[in-house]
Coordinates of C-alpha atoms in Angstrom, one line a residue:
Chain A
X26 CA 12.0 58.5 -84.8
X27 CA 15.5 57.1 -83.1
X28 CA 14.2 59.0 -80.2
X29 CA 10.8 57.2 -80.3
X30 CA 11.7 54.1 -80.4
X31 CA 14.2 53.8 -77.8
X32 CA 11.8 55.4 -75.7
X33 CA 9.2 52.5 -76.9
X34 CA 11.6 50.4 -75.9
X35 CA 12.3 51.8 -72.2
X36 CA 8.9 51.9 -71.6
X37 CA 8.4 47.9 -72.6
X38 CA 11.0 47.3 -69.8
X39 CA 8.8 49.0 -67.0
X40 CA 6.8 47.2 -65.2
X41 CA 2.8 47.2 -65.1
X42 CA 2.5 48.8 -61.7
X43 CA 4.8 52.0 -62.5
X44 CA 3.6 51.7 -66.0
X45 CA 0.4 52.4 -64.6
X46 CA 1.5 55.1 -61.7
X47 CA 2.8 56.5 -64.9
X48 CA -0.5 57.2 -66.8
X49 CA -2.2 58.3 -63.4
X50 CA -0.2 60.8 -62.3
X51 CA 1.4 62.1 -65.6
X52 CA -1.4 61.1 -68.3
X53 CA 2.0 59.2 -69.7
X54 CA -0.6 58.0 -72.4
X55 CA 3.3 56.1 -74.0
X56 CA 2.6 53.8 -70.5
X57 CA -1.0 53.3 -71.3
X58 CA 0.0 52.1 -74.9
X59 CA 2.7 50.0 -73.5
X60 CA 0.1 48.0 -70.8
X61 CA -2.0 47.6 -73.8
X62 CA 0.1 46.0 -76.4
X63 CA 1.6 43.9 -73.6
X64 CA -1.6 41.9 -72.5
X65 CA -4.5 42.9 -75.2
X66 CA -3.9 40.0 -77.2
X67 CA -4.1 37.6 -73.8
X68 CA -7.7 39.8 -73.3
X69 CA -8.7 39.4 -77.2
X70 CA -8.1 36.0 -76.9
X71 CA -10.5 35.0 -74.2
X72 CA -12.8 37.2 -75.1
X73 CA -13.2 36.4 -78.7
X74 CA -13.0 32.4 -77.7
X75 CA -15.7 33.0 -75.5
X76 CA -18.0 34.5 -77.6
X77 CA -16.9 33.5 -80.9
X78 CA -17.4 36.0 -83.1
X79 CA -15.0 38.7 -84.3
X80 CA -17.6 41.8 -84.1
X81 CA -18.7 41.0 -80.8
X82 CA -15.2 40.3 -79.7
X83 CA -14.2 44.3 -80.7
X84 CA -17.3 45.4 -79.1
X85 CA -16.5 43.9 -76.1
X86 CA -12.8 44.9 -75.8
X87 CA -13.5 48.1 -76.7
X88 CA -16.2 48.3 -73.8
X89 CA -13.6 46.7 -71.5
X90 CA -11.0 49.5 -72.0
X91 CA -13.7 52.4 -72.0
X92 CA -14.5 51.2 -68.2
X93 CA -10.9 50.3 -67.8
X94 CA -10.1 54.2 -68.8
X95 CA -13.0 55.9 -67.3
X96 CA -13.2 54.0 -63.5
X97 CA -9.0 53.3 -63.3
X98 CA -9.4 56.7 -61.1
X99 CA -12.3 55.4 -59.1
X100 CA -12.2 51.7 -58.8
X101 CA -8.6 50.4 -59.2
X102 CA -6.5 50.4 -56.0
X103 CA -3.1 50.0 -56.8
X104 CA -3.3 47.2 -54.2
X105 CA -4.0 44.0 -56.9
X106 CA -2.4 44.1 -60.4
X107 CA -3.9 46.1 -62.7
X108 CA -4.1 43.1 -65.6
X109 CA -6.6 41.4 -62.9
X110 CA -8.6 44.1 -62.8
X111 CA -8.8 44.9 -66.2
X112 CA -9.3 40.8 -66.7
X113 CA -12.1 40.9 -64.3
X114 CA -13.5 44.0 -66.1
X115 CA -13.1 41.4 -69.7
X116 CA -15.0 38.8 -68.1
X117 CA -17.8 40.2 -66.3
X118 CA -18.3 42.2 -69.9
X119 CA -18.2 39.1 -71.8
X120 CA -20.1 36.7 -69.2
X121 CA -23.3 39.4 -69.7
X122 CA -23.3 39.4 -73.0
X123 CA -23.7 35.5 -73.0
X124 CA -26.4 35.9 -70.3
X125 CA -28.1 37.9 -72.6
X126 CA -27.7 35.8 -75.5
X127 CA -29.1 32.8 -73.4
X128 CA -31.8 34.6 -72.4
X129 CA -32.7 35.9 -75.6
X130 CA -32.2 32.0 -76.8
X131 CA -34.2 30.6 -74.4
X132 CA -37.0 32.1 -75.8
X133 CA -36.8 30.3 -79.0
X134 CA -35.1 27.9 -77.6
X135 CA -35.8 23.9 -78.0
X136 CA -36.8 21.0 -75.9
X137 CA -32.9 20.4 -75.9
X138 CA -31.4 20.4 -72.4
X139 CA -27.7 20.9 -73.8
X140 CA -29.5 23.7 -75.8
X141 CA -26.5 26.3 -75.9
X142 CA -26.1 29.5 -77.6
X143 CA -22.9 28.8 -79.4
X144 CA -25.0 26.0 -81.3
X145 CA -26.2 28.3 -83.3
X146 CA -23.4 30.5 -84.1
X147 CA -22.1 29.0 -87.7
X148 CA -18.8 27.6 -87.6
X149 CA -17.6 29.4 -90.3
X150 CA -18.4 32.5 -88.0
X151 CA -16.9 31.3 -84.8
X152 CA -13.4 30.7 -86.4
X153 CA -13.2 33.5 -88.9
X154 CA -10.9 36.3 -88.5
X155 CA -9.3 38.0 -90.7
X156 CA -5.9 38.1 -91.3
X157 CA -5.3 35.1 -89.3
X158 CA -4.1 31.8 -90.2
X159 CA -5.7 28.2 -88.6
X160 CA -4.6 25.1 -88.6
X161 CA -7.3 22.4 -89.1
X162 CA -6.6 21.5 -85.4
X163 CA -7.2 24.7 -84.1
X164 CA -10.5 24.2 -85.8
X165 CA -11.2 21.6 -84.5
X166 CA -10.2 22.7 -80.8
X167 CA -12.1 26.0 -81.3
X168 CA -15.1 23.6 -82.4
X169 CA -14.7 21.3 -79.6
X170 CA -13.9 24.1 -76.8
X171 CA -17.4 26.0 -78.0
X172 CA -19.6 22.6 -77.5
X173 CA -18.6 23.0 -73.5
X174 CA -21.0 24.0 -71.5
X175 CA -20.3 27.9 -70.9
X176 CA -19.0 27.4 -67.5
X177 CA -16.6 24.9 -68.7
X178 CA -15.7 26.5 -71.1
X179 CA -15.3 29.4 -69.3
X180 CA -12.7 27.9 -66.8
X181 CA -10.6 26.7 -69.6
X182 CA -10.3 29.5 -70.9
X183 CA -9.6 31.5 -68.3
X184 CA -6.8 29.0 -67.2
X185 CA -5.5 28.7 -70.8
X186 CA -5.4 32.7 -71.8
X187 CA -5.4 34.0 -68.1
X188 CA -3.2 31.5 -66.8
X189 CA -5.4 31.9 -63.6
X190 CA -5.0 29.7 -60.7
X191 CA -8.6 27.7 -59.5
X192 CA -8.4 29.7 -56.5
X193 CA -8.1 33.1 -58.9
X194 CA -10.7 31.5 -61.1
X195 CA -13.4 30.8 -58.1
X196 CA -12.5 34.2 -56.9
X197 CA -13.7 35.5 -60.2
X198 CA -16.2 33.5 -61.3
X199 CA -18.2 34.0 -57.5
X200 CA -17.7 29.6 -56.9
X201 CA -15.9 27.3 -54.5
X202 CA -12.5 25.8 -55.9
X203 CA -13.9 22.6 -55.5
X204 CA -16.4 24.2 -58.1
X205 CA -13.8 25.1 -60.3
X206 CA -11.8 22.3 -60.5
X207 CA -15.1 20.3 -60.9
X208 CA -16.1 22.2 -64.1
X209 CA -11.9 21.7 -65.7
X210 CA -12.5 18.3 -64.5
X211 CA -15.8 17.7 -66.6
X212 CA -14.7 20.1 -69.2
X213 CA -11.2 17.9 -70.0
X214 CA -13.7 14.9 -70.1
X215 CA -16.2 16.4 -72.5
X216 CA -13.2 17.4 -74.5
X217 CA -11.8 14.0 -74.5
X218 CA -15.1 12.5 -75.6
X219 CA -15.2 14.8 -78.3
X220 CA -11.9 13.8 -79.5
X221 CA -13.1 10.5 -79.5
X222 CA -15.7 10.9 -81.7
X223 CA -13.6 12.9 -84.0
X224 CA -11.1 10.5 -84.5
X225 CA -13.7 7.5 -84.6
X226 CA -15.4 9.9 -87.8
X227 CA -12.1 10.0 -89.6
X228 CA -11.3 6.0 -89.2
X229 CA -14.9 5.8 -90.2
X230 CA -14.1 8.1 -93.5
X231 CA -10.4 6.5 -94.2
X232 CA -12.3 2.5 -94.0
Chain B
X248 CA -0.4 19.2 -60.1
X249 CA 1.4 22.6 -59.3
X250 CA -1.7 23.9 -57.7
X251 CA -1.9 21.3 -54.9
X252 CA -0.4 20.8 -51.5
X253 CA 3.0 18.8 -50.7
X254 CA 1.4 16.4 -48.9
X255 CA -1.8 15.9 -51.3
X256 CA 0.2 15.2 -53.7
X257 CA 1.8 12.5 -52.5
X258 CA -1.7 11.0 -51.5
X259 CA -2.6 11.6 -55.2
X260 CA 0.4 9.6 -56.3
X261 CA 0.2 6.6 -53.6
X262 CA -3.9 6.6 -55.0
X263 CA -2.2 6.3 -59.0
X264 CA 0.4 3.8 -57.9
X265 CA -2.0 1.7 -56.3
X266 CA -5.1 2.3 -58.8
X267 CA -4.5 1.6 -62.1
X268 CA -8.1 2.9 -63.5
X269 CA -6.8 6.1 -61.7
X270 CA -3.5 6.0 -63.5
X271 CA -5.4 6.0 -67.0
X272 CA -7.7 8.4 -65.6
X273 CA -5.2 10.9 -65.2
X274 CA -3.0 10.2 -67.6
X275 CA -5.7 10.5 -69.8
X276 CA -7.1 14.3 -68.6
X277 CA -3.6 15.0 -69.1
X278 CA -2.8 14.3 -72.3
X279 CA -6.2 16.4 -73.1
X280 CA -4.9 19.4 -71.3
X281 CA -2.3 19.1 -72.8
X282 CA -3.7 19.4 -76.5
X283 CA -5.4 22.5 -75.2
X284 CA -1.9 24.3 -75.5
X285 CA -2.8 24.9 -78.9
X286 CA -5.9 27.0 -78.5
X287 CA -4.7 30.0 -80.9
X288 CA -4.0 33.6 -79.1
X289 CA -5.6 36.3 -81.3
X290 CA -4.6 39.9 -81.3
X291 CA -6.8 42.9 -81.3
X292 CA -7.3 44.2 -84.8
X293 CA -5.6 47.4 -84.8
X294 CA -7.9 50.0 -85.3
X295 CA -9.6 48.6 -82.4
X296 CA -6.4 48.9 -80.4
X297 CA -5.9 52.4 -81.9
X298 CA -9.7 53.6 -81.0
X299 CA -9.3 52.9 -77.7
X300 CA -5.7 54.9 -77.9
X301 CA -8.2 57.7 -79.1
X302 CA -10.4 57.4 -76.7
X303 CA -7.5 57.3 -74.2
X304 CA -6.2 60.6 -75.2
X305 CA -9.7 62.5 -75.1
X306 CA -10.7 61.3 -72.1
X307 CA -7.4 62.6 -71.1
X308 CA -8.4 66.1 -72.9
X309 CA -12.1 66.1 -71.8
X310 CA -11.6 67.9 -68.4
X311 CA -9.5 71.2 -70.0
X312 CA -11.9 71.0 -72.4
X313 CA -14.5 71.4 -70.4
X314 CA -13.3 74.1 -68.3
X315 CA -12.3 76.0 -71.2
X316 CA -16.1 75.8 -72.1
X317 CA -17.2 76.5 -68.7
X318 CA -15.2 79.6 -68.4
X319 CA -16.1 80.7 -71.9
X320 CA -20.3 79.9 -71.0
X321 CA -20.0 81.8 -67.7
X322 CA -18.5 85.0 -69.4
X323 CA -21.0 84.7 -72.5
X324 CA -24.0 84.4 -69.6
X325 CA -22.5 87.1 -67.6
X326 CA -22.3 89.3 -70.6
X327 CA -25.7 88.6 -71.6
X328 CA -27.1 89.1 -68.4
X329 CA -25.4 92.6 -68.1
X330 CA -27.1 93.5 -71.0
X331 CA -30.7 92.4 -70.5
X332 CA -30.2 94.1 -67.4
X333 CA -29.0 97.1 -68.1
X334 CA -31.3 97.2 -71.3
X335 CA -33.9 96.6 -68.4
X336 CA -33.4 99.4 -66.4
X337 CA -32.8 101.7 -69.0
X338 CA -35.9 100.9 -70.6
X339 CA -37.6 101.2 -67.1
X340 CA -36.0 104.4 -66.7
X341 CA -36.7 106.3 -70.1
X342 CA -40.3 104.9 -69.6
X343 CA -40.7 106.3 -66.2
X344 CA -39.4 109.7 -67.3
X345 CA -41.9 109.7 -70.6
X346 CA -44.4 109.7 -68.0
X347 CA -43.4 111.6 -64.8
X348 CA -41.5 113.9 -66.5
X349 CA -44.1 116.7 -67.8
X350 CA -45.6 116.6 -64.3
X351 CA -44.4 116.4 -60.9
X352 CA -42.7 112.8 -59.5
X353 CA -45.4 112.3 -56.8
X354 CA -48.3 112.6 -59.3
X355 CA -47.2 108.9 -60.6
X356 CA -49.4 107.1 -58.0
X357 CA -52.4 109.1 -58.7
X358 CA -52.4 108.3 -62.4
X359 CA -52.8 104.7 -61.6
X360 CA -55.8 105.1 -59.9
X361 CA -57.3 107.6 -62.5
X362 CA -59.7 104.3 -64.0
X363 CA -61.2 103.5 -60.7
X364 CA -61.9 107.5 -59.8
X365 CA -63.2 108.5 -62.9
X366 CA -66.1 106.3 -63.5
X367 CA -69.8 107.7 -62.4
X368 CA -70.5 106.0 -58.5
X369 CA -73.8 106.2 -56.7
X370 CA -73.9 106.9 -52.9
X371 CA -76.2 105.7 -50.6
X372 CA -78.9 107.9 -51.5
X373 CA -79.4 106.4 -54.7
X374 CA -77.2 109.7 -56.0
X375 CA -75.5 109.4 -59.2
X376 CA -72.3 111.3 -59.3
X377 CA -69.5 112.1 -61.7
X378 CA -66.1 113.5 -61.1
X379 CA -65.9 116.4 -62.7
X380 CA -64.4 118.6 -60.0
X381 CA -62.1 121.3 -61.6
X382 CA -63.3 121.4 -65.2
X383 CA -66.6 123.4 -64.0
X384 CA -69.7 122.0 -65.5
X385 CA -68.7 119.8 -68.1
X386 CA -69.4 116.0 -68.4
X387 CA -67.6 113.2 -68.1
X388 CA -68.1 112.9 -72.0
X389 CA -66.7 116.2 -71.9
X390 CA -63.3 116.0 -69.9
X391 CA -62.9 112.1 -71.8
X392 CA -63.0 114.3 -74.6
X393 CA -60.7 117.2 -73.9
X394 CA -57.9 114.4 -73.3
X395 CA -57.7 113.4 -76.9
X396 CA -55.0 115.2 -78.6
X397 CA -53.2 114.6 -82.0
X398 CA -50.1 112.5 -81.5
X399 CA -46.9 114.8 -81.2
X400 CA -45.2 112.7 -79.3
X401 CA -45.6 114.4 -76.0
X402 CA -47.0 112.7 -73.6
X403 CA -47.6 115.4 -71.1
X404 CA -50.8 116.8 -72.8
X405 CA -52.8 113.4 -72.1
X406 CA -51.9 113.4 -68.6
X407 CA -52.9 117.0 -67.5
X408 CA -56.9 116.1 -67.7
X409 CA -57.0 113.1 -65.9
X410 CA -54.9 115.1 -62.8
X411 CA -57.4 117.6 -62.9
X412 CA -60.6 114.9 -62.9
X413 CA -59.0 112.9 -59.7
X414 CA -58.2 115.8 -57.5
X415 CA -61.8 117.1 -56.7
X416 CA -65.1 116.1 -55.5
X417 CA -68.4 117.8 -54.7
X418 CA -69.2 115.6 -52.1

C-alpha cells in the first residue's frame, strides 16, 4: 500500500506528455489513471454545464474517453497536448448531442425565435447532482448561463472550464476570433441583463 | 485584456479615458465576467471514472486475447479439417474397394455405363435388340433376374451379371 501510494504520488508529478508516452509504449495504465483524475473534472464540468443533465453528462464522458482510448494510437500526434485533444474530442461529442436535441426540438418546437432546447429541461434537472452541494448563486448562474444562446454559452464555458484563449476557441469551434469574442461579448451582456432582472425580482419581492 | 496586443491596448485605454459610456461599458462586462468565476466545477461520479478505467484495461487485454483465440480457432479448424478429410478419403477408399474389389480395377468404368447398355435399342432397320450376349438365350427379364441375390453382404455376386450383359453383342 506504502508502495502504491508513493508511486501515485510520482506519477501525479509527471507531466501529461510523458504521462502519456507512458501509457503508449508501456500500457502504464497507473499514467492513464493519473491524466484522468488530473483534468476529468475540468471535462465533466463543461460537459455537464453544457448539456445540463447528469445522465447525459456520464454518457457523454464516457463516449469521450472510449474514442480517447480507442483512436489515441491513430489520431493523436504527440505534436499538440493531449488535454486539447481529448477537449476537442468532449466538445464535438457534446456539440452533436445538442444538434440533435435541436433538431429533434424543432420539430415540436414553437413560434418562439429564442426557442432553445435547455427551455425545456426542468430546473430542478439541470442543477441536480448528487452528492454535490450549491449555493443559491450557483443556481442562479447555472440558470442564467443555460438561457444563452448555445453558442454563447458555449464560449463561456469553454473559456471558464477550458481556460481557452479566443484564438483556441475559434480554432475549435470552426469561427473567426472576431466571432468568438462577439459571442463572449453578447453572452456577458445577456448575462448582465439577466442579473438585472433578478435583482429587480427580489427588490420587487422584499417592497 | 491579456489576450490583446501592446499597442491595442493602449488604444483600448486612451478610447475608456476619453469615453465615459465606454468606461461603464467595460467596467460593466467586467464585473459580469467576473461573477462567472463561480460557475461550480463538478467531478465525474466515480464509477464512471472507474468504467472507463475498465474499459482502459480491456482494451489494453483485447489484442492477446484475441490472438489467443485466433491461434486456438485455427488449430480447432485445422483439426477438424484433418478429420473430414481423412474421414473423406477413407470413406472414398473402403467404398471403392467394396466395389472393385471382387472384380478386376479396370472393370469400374464399365459398370457405370451398365444402365445405358443394357436397355433394349432399335437399329435402323426398325430391329429391336437386347443385350444378352454371354448368357445364351435368355432375356433381359432373365439376366435382370439372375442379378438378384439374398443380401450377404458381398457385393461381388451383383456385379458379375451386369459384366457379362455389357461385354457382348450380336450385332
Amino acid at each position: 500500500m506504502v508502495t502504491d501510494k508513493r508511486l501515485n504520488s510520482d506519477y501525479t508529478k509527471i507531466d501529461d506528455d510523458q504521462l502519456v508516452r507512458l501509457f503508449r509504449g508501456k500500457n502504464d495504465q497507473q499514467a492513464f489513471k493519473t491524466l484522468l483524475e488530473r483534468h476529468q473534472s475540468k471535462i465533466y464540468s463543461y460537459i455537464y454545464s453544457m448539456v445540463g443533465n447528469g445522465e447525459v453528462a456520464n454518457d457523454i464522458f464516457q463516449d469521450t474517453f472510449t474514442k480517447v482510448i480507442t483512436k489515441m494510437d491513430d489520431t493523436y500526434n504527440e505534436q499538440g497536448k493531449w488535454i486539447a485533444w481529448v477537449m476537442r474530442i468532449a466538445h464535438n461529442a457534446t456539440i452533436d448531442y445538442l444538434r440533435k436535441q435541436k433538431r429533434f426540438v424543432d420539430v415540436n418546437a414553437k413560434d418562439d425565435p429564442d426557442y432553445d432546447f435547455y427551455d425545456r429541461i426542468p430546473d430542478t434537472e439541470i442543477l441536480a447532482q448528487e452528492g454535490m452541494e450549491q449555493t443559491e448563486s450557483h443556481k442562479s448562474l447555472m440558470k442564467h448561463i443555460a438561457g444563452l444562446p448555445s453558442e454563447q454559452r458555449e464560449v463561456v464555458m469553454l473559456r471558464h472550464y477550458y481556460e481557452m484563449s479566443f484564438k483556441e476557441i475559434a480554432d475549435l469551434t470552426g469561427v473567426s476570433i472576431n466571432t468568438a469574442l462577439g459571442r463572449m461579448r453578447y453572452a456577458l451582456i445577456n448575462l448582465r441583463k439577466m442579473f438585472e432582472q433578478e435583482n429587480a425580482n427580489e427588490i420587487n419581492v422584499t417592497e | 485584456m491579456q489576450e490583446l496586443d501592446p499597442s491595442e491596448e493602449i488604444m483600448v485605454e486612451e478610447a475608456m479615458l476619453n469615453d465615459d459610456n465606454l468606461l461603464i461599458e467595460i467596467e460593466s462586462l467586467r464585473r459580469t465576467n467576473k461573477r462567472l468565476e463561480d460557475l461550480p466545477k463538478y467531478d465525474a461520479p466515480p464509477a464512471l471514472l472507474d468504467s472507463v478505467m475498465e474499459k482502459v484495461a480491456s482494451y489494453e487485454a483485447k489484442p492477446a486475447k484475441n490472438v489467443r483465440y485466433l491461434t486456438f480457432r485455427r488449430v480447432t479448424y485445422a483439426a477438424a479439417a484433418t478429420v473430414l478429410i481423412s474421414a473423406g478419403v477413407g470413406w472414398y477408399g473402403m467404398g471403392e474397394s467394396d466395389i472393385v474389389t471382387p472384380a478386376s480395377a479396370n472393370q469400374v468404368p464399365v459398370l457405370a455405363q451398365e444402365p445405358e447398355q443394357s436397355s433394349p435399342w432399335i437399329d435402323n432397320r426398325d430391329v429391336l435388340h437386347f443385350n444378352t450376349a454371354g448368357i445364351g438365350a435368355s432375356t433381359v427379364a432373365d439376366s435382370n433376374a439372375n442379378k438378384l441375390r439374398p443380401i450377404d453382404g458381398q457385393v461381388n455376386t451383383a456385379r458379375t451379371p451386369r459384366q457379362v450383359q455389357l461385354t457382348g453383342s450380336q450385332q
